[in-house]
Short mmCIF file of N, CA and C in Angstrom, two decimals:
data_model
loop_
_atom_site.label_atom_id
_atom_site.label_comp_id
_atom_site.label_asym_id
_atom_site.label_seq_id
_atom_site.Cartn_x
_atom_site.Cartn_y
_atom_site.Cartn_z
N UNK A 1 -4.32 16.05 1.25
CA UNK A 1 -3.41 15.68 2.29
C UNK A 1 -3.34 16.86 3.25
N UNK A 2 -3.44 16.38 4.45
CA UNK A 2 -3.34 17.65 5.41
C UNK A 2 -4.15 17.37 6.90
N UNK A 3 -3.41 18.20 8.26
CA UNK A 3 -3.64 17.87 9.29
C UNK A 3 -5.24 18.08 9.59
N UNK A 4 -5.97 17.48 10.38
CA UNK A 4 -7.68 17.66 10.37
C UNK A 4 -7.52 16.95 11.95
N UNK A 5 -8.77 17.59 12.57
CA UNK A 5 -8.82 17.06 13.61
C UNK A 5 -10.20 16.23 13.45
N UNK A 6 -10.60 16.59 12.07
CA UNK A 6 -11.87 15.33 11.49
C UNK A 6 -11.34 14.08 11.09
N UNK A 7 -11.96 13.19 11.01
CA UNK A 7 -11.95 11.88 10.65
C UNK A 7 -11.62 11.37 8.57
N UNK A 8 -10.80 11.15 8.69
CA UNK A 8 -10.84 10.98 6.82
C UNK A 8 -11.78 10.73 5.91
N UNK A 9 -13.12 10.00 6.44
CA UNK A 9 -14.05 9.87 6.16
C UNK A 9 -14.71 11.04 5.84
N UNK A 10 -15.43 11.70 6.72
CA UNK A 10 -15.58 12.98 7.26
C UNK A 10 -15.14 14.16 6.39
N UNK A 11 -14.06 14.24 6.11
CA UNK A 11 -13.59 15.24 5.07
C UNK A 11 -13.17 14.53 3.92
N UNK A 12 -13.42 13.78 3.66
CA UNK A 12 -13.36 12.84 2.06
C UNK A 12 -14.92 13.38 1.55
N UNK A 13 -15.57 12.85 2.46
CA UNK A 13 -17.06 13.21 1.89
C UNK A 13 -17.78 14.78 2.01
N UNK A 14 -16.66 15.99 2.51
CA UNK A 14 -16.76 17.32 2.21
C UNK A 14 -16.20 17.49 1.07
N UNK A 15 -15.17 17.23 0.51
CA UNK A 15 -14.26 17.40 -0.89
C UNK A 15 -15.29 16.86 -1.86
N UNK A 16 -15.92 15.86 -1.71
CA UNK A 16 -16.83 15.11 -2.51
C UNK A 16 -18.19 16.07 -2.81
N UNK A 17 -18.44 16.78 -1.84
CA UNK A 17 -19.55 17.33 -1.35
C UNK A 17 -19.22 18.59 -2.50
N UNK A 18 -18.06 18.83 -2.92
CA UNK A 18 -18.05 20.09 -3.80
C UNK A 18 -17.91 21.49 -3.14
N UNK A 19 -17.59 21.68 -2.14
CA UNK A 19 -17.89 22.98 -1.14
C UNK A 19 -16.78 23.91 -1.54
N UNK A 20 -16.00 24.15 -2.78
CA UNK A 20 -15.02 25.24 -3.04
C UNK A 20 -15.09 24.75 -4.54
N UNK A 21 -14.52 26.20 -5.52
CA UNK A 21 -14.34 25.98 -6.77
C UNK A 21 -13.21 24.50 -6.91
N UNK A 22 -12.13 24.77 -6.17
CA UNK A 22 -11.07 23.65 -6.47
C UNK A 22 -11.66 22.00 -6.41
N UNK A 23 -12.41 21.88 -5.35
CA UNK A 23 -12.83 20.78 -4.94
C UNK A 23 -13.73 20.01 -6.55
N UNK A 24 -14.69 21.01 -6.40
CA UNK A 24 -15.25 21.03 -7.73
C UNK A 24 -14.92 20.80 -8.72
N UNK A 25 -13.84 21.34 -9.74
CA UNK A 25 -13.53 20.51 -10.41
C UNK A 25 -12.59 19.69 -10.81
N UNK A 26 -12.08 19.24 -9.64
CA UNK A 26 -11.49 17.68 -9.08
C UNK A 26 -11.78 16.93 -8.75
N UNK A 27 -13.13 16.67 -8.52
CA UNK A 27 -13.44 15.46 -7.80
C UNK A 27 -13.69 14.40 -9.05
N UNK A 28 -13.91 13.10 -8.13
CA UNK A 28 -14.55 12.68 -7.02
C UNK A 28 -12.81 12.38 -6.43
N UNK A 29 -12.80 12.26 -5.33
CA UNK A 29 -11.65 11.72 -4.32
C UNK A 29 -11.80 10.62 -3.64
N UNK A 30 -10.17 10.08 -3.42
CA UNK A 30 -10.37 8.77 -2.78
C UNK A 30 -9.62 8.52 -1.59
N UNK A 31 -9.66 7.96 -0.95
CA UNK A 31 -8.63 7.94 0.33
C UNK A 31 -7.56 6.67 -0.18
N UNK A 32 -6.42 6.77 -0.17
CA UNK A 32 -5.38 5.92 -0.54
C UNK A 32 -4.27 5.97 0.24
N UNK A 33 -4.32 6.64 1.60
CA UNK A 33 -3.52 6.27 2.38
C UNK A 33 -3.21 7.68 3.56
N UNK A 34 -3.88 6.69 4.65
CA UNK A 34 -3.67 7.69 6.05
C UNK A 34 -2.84 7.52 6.90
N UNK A 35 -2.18 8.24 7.98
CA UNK A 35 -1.46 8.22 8.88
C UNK A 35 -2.36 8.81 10.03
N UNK A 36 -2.16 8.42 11.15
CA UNK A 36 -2.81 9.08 12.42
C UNK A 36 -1.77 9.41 13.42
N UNK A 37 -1.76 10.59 14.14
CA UNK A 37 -0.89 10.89 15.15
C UNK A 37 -1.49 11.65 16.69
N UNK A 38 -1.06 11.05 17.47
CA UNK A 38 -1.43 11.89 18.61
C UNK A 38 -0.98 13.31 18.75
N UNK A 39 -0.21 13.46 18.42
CA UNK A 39 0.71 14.96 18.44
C UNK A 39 0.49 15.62 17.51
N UNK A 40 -0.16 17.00 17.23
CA UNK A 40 -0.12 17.45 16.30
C UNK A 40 1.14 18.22 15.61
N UNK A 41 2.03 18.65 15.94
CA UNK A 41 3.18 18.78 15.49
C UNK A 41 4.03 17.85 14.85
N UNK A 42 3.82 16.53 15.50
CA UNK A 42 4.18 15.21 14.57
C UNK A 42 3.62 14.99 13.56
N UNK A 43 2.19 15.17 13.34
CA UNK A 43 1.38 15.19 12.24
C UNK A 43 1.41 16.66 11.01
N UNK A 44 2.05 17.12 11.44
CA UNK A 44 2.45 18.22 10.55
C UNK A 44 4.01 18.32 9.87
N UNK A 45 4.70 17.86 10.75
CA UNK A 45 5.96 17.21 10.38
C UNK A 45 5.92 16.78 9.74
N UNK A 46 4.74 15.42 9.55
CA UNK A 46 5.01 14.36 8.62
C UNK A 46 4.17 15.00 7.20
N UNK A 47 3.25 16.04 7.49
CA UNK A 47 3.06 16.39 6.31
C UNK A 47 3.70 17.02 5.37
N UNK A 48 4.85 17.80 6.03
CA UNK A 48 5.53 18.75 5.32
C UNK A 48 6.49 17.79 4.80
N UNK A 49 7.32 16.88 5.20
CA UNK A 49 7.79 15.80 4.80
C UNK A 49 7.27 15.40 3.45
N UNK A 50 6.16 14.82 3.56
CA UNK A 50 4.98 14.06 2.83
C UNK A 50 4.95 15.04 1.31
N UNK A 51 4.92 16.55 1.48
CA UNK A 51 4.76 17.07 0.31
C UNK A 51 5.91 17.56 0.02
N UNK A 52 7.41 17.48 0.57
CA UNK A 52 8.22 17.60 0.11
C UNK A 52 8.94 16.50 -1.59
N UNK A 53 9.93 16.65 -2.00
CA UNK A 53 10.53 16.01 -2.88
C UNK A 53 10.79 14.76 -2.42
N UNK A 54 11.14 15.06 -1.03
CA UNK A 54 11.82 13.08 -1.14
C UNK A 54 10.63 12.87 -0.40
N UNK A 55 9.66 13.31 0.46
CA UNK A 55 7.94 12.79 0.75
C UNK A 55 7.99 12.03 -0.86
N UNK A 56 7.19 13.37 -1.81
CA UNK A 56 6.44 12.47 -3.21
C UNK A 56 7.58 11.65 -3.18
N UNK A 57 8.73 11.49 -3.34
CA UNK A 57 9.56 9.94 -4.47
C UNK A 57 8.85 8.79 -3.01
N UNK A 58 8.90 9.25 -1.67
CA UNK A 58 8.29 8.13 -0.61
C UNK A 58 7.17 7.49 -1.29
N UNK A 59 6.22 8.36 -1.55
CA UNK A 59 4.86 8.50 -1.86
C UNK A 59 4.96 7.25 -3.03
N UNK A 60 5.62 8.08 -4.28
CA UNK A 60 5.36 7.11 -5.47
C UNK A 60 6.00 5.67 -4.78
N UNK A 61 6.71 5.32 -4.08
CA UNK A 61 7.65 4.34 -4.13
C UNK A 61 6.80 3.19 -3.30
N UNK A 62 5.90 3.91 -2.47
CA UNK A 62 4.89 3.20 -1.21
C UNK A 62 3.79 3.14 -1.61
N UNK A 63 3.07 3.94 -2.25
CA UNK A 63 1.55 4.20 -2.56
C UNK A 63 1.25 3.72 -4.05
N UNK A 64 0.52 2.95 -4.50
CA UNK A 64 0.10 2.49 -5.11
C UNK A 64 -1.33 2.65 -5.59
N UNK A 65 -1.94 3.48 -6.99
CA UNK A 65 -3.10 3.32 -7.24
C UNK A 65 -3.62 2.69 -7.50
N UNK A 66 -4.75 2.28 -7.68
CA UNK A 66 -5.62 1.11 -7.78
C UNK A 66 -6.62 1.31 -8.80
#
């Protein structure tokens, strides 16, 4: 999760790609839910939100794995 001025695609398939120890041994990754913003300060907002406490209870309460 986090602001990119790449495409989710795009950096789904760098994480996948293995390019850092962390990535590595976490993968494979999936995309399960994007937001897009014109503003980047809005889009950072909503991230810090997003990884806050009441973000995750949002998260679990909206997002659904599959």
């Amino acid at each position: 999760m986090g602001y990119t001025a790449k495409s989710a695609l795009i950096r789904l398939k760098e994480h996948n790609r293995s390019c850092n120890r962390w990535t590595r041994h976490n993968s494979p990754f999936q995309i399960l839910y994007t937001e897009m913003y014109q503003i980047k300060t809005e889009a950072i907002r909503r991230e810090h939100f997003l990884k806050s406490g009441q973000g995750r209870k949002w998260l679990d309460a909206n997002i659904t794995i599959k």
